[in-house]
Coordinates of C-alpha atoms in Angstrom, one line a residue:
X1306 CA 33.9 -12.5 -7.4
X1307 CA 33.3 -12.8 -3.4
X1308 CA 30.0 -14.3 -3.4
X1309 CA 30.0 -14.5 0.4
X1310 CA 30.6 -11.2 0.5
X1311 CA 28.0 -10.3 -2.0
X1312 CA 25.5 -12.2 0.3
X1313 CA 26.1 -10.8 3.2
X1314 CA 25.8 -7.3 1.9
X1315 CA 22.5 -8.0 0.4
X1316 CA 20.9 -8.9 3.8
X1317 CA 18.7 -10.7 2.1
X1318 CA 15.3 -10.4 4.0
X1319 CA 13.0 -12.8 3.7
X1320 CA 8.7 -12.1 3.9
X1321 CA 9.4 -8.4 3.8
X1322 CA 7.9 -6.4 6.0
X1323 CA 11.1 -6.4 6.7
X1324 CA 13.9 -4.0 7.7
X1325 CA 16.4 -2.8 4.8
X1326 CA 19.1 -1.6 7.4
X1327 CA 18.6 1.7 4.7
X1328 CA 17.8 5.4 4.9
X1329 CA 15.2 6.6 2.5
X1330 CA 17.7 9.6 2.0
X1331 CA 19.3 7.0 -0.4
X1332 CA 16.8 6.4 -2.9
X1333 CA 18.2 8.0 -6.3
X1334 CA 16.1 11.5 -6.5
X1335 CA 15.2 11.2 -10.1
X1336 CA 12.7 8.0 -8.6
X1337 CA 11.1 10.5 -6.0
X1338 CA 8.1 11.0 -8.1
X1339 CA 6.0 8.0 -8.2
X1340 CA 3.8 7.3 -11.7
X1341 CA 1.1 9.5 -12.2
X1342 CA -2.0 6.8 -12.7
X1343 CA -0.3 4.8 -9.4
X1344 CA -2.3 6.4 -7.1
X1345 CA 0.4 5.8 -4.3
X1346 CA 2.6 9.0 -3.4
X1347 CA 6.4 8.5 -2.4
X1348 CA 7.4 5.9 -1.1
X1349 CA 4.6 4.4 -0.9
X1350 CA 4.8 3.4 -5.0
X1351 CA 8.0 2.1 -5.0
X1352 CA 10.5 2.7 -8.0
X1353 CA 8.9 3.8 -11.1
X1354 CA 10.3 1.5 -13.4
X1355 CA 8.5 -1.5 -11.6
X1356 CA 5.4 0.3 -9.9
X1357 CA 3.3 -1.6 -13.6
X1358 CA 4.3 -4.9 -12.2
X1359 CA 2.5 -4.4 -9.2
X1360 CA -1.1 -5.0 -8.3
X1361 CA -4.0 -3.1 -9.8
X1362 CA -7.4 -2.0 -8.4
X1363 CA -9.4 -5.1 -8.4
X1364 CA -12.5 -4.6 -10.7
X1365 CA -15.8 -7.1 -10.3
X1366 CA -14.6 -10.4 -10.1
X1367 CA -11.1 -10.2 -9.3
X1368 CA -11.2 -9.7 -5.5
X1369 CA -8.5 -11.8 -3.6
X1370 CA -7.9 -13.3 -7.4
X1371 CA -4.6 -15.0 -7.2
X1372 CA -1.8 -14.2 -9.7
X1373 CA -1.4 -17.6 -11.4
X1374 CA 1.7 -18.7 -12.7
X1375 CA 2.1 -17.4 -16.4
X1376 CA 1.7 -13.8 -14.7
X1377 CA 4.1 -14.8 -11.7
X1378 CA 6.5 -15.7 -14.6
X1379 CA 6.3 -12.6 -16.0
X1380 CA 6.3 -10.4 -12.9
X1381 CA 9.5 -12.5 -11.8
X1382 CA 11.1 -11.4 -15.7
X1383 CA 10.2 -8.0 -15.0
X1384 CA 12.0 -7.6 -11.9
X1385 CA 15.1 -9.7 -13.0
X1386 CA 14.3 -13.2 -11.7
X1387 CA 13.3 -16.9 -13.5
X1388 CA 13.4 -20.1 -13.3
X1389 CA 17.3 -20.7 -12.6
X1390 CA 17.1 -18.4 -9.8
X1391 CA 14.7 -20.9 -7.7
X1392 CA 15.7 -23.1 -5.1
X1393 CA 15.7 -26.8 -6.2
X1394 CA 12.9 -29.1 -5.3
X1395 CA 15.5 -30.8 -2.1
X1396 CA 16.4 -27.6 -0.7
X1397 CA 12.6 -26.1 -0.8
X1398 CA 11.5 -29.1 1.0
X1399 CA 14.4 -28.7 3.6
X1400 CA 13.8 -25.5 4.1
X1401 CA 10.1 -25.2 4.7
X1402 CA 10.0 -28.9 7.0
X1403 CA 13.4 -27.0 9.0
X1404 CA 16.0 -29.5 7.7
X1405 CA 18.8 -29.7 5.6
X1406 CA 22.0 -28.3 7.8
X1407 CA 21.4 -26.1 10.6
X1408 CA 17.5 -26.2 10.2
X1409 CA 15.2 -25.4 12.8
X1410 CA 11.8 -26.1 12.8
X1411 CA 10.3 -23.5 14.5
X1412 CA 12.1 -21.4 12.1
X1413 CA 10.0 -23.1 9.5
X1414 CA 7.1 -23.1 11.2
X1415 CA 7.1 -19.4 11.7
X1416 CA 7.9 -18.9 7.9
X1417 CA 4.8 -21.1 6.9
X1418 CA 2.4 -18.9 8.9
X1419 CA 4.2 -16.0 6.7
X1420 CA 3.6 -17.5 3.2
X1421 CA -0.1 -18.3 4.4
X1422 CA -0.6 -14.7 5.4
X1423 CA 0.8 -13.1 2.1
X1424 CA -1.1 -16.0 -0.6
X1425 CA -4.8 -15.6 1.9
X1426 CA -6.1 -15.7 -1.6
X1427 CA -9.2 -17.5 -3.1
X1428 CA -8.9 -21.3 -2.4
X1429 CA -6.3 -20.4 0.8
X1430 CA -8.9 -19.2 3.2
X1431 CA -6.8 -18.5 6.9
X1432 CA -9.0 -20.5 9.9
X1433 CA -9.1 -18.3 13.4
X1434 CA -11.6 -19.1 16.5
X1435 CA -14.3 -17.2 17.4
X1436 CA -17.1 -17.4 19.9
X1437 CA -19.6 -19.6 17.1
X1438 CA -16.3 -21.6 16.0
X1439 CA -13.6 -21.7 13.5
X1440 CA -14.3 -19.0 11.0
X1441 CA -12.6 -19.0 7.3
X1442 CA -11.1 -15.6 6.0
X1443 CA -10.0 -14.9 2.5
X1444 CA -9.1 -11.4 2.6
X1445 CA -5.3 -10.3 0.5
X1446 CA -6.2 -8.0 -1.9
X1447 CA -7.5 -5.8 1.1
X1448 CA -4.0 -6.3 2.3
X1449 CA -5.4 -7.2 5.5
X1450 CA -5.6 -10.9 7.4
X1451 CA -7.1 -12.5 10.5
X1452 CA -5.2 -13.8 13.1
X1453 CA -5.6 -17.3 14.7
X1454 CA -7.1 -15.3 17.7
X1455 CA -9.6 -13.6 15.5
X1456 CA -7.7 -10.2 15.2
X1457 CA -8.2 -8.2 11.8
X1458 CA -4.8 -6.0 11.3
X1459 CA -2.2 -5.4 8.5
X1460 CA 0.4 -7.9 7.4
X1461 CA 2.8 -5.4 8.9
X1462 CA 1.9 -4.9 12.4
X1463 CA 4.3 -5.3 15.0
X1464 CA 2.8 -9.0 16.1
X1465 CA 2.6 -10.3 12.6
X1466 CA 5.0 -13.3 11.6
X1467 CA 5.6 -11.5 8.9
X1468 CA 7.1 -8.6 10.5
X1469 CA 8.5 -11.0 14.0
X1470 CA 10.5 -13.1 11.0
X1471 CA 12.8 -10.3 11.3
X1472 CA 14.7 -12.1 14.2
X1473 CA 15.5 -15.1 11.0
X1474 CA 16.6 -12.5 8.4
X1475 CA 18.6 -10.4 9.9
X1476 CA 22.5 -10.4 8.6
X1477 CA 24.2 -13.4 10.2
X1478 CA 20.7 -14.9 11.3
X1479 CA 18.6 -18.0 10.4
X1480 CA 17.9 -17.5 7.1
X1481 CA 21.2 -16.5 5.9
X1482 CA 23.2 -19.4 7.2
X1483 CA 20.7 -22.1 6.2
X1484 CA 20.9 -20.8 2.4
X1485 CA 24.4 -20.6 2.4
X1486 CA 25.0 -23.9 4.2
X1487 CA 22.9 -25.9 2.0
X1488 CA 23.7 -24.6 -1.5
X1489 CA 21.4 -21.3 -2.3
X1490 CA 23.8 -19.0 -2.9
X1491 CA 22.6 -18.8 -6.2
X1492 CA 19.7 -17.3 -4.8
X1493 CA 20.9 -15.1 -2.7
X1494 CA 22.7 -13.3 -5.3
X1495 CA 20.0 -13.8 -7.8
X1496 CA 17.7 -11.2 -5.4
X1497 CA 20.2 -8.7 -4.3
X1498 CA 20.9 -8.0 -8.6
X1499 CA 16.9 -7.8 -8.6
X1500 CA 14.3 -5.4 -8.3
X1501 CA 14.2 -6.9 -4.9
X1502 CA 17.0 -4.5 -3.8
X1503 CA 15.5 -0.9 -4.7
X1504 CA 12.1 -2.1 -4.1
X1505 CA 13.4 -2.9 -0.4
X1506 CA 14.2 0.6 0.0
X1507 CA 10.8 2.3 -0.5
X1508 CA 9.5 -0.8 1.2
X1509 CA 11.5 0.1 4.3
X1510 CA 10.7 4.0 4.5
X1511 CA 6.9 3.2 3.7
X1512 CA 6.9 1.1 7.0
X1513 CA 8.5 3.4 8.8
X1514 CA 6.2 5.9 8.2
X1515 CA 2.8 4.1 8.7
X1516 CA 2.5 3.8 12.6
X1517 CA 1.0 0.7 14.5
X1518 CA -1.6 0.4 11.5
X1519 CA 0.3 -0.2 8.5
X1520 CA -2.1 1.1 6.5
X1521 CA -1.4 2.8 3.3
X1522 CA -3.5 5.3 1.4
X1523 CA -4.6 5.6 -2.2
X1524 CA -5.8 8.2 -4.5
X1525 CA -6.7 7.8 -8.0
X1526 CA -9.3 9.6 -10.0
X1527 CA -10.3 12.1 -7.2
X1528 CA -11.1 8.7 -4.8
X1529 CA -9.1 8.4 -2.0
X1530 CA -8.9 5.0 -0.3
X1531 CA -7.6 2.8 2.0
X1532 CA -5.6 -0.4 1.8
X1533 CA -3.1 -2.4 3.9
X1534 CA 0.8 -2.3 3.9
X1535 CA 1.2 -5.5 2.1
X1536 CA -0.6 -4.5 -1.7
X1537 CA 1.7 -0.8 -1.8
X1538 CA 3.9 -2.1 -4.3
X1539 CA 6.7 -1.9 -2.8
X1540 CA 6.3 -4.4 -0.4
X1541 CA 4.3 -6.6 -2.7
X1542 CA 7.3 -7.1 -5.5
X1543 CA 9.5 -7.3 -2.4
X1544 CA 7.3 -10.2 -1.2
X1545 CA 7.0 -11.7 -4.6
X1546 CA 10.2 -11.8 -5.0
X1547 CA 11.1 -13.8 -2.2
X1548 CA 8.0 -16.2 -2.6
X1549 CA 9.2 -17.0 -6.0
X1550 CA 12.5 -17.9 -5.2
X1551 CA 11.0 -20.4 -2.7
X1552 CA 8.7 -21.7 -5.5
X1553 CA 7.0 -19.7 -8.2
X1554 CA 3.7 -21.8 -7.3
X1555 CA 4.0 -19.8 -4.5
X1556 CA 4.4 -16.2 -5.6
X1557 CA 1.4 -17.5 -8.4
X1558 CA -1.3 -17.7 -5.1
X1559 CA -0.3 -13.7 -3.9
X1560 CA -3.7 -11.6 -5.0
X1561 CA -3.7 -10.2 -8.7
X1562 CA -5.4 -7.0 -7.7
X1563 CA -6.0 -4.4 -4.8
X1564 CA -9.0 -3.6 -3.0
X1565 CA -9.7 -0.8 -0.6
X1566 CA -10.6 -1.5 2.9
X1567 CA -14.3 -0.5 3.7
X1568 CA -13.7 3.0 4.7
X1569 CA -15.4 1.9 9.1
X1570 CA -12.7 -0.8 8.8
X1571 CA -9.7 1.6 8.0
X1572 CA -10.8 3.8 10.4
X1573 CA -10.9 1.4 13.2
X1574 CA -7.8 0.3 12.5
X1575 CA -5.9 4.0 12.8
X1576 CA -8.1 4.5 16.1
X1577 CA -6.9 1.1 17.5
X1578 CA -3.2 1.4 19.2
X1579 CA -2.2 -1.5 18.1
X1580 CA -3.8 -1.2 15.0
X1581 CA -6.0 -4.3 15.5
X1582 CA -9.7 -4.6 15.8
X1583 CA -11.7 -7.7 16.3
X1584 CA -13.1 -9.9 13.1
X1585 CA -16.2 -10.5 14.4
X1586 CA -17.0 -7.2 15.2
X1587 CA -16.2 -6.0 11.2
X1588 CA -16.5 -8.7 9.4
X1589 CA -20.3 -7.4 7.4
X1590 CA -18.2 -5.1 6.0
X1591 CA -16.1 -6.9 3.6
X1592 CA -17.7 -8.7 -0.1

């Protein structure tokens, strides 16, 4: 088997709000039609045999909940990943501090902010400046963060480090080379036999299709709501996946549950053109 080759057409993308490099027009059409208790039309639910492994509406209690491990375990099982498929201790440390061969710190610095934007879960409040100081935020199952600036948006929008991390993950980039110079292959080929790889797909058109705000909607029960690109589950099995490869600790702080942005919120997030709106201004509106 040519595992070089096998990584290289995987284009493994790391943090996904990601580009696939893939046409929706090549998602199987017996997967068109998303569950029917999902609540997320096409593509916005993913593939059907994984949408139950994704996030549900959080009920009292839950909000920005994070996973925990013995449910990051068995999300990871469910999509075709464990334990073996992690990078070791050495090489996690390596790659997060930008060492091992051909590391870059910036690089690492840039995929830190990501992993803090995608686990902003209870007891990983993000810190931005405002007017009357540093304010804490704790805001994932909303699938919205605040920037360091003070800026509520999506996970997704065009100035996110989860969506500028492109420029790492792209075939023949950063991310690619480092993995495969310092002994992850494993890995590599571990996500692109996953879930990871469909999921990618659906993550990829969903995106496409959501404009600067990245926003996704949601209707269950006669309710229709509102929440950002990141909790469509697509993009968070896509992002669990790659977390959990890192360190399943990691994919364990992502939020357990969904929660629909107060409806003011969404809307001024559509209005905005770049699908950001200050903090300050909305912040009342969140539990």
């Amino acid at each position: 088997m040519d595992t070089k080759r096998i990584v290289r057409r995987g284009a493994v993308v790391l943090f996904a709000l990601m580009t696939a490099g893939a046409l929706v027009t090549g998602l199987p059409a017996a997967e068109a039609a998303p569950p029917r208790d999902s609540g997320f039309a096409f593509p916005f639910a993913g593939a059907p045999a994984f949408v139950h492994l994704a996030p549900t509406e959080a009920g009292p209690g839950r909000l920005n909940q994070p996973l925990g491990l013995a449910a990051a375990d068995a999300v990871a099982a469910g999509i075709g990943l464990g334990r073996g498929d992690v990078m070791s201790d050495r090489q996690y440390r390596a790659f997060v501090t930008g060492g091992g061969v051909g590391g870059s710190r910036a690089a690492a610095k840039e995929i830190d902010a990501c992993v803090a934007i995608l686990t902003n879960t209870v007891g990983r409040p993000l810190i931005s400046r405002s007017d009357t100081g540093p304010t804490r935020s704790v805001l994932a199952s909303y699938g919205v963060y605040v920037t360091t600036n003070g800026l509520l948006q999506s996970p997704a929008n065009a100035s996110a480090p989860t969506r500028k991390v492109n420029t790492l993950i792209a075939p023949g980039g950063y991310v690619g080379d480092w993995l495969r110079a310092n002994g992850a292959t494993r890995t590599l080929i571990a996500l692109y036999r996953s879930a990871y790889t469909v999921e990618a797909l659906y993550g990829f058109a969903a995106q496409q299709m959501s404009g600067a705000a990245q926003l996704v909607t949601n209707t269950a029960n006669g309710t229709t709501s509102t929440v950002g690109m990141s909790m469509a589950p697509p993009l968070w099995l896509v992002n669990f996946a790659l977390l959990y490869v890192m360190k399943p600790s990691l994919a364990a702080a992502m939020p357990a549950h969904w929660a629909p942005i107060p409806p003011a919120v969404a809307r001024a997030i559509k209005a905005s053109p770049t699908g950001q709106v200050p903090y300050s201004a909305y912040q009342r509106y969140f539990r």
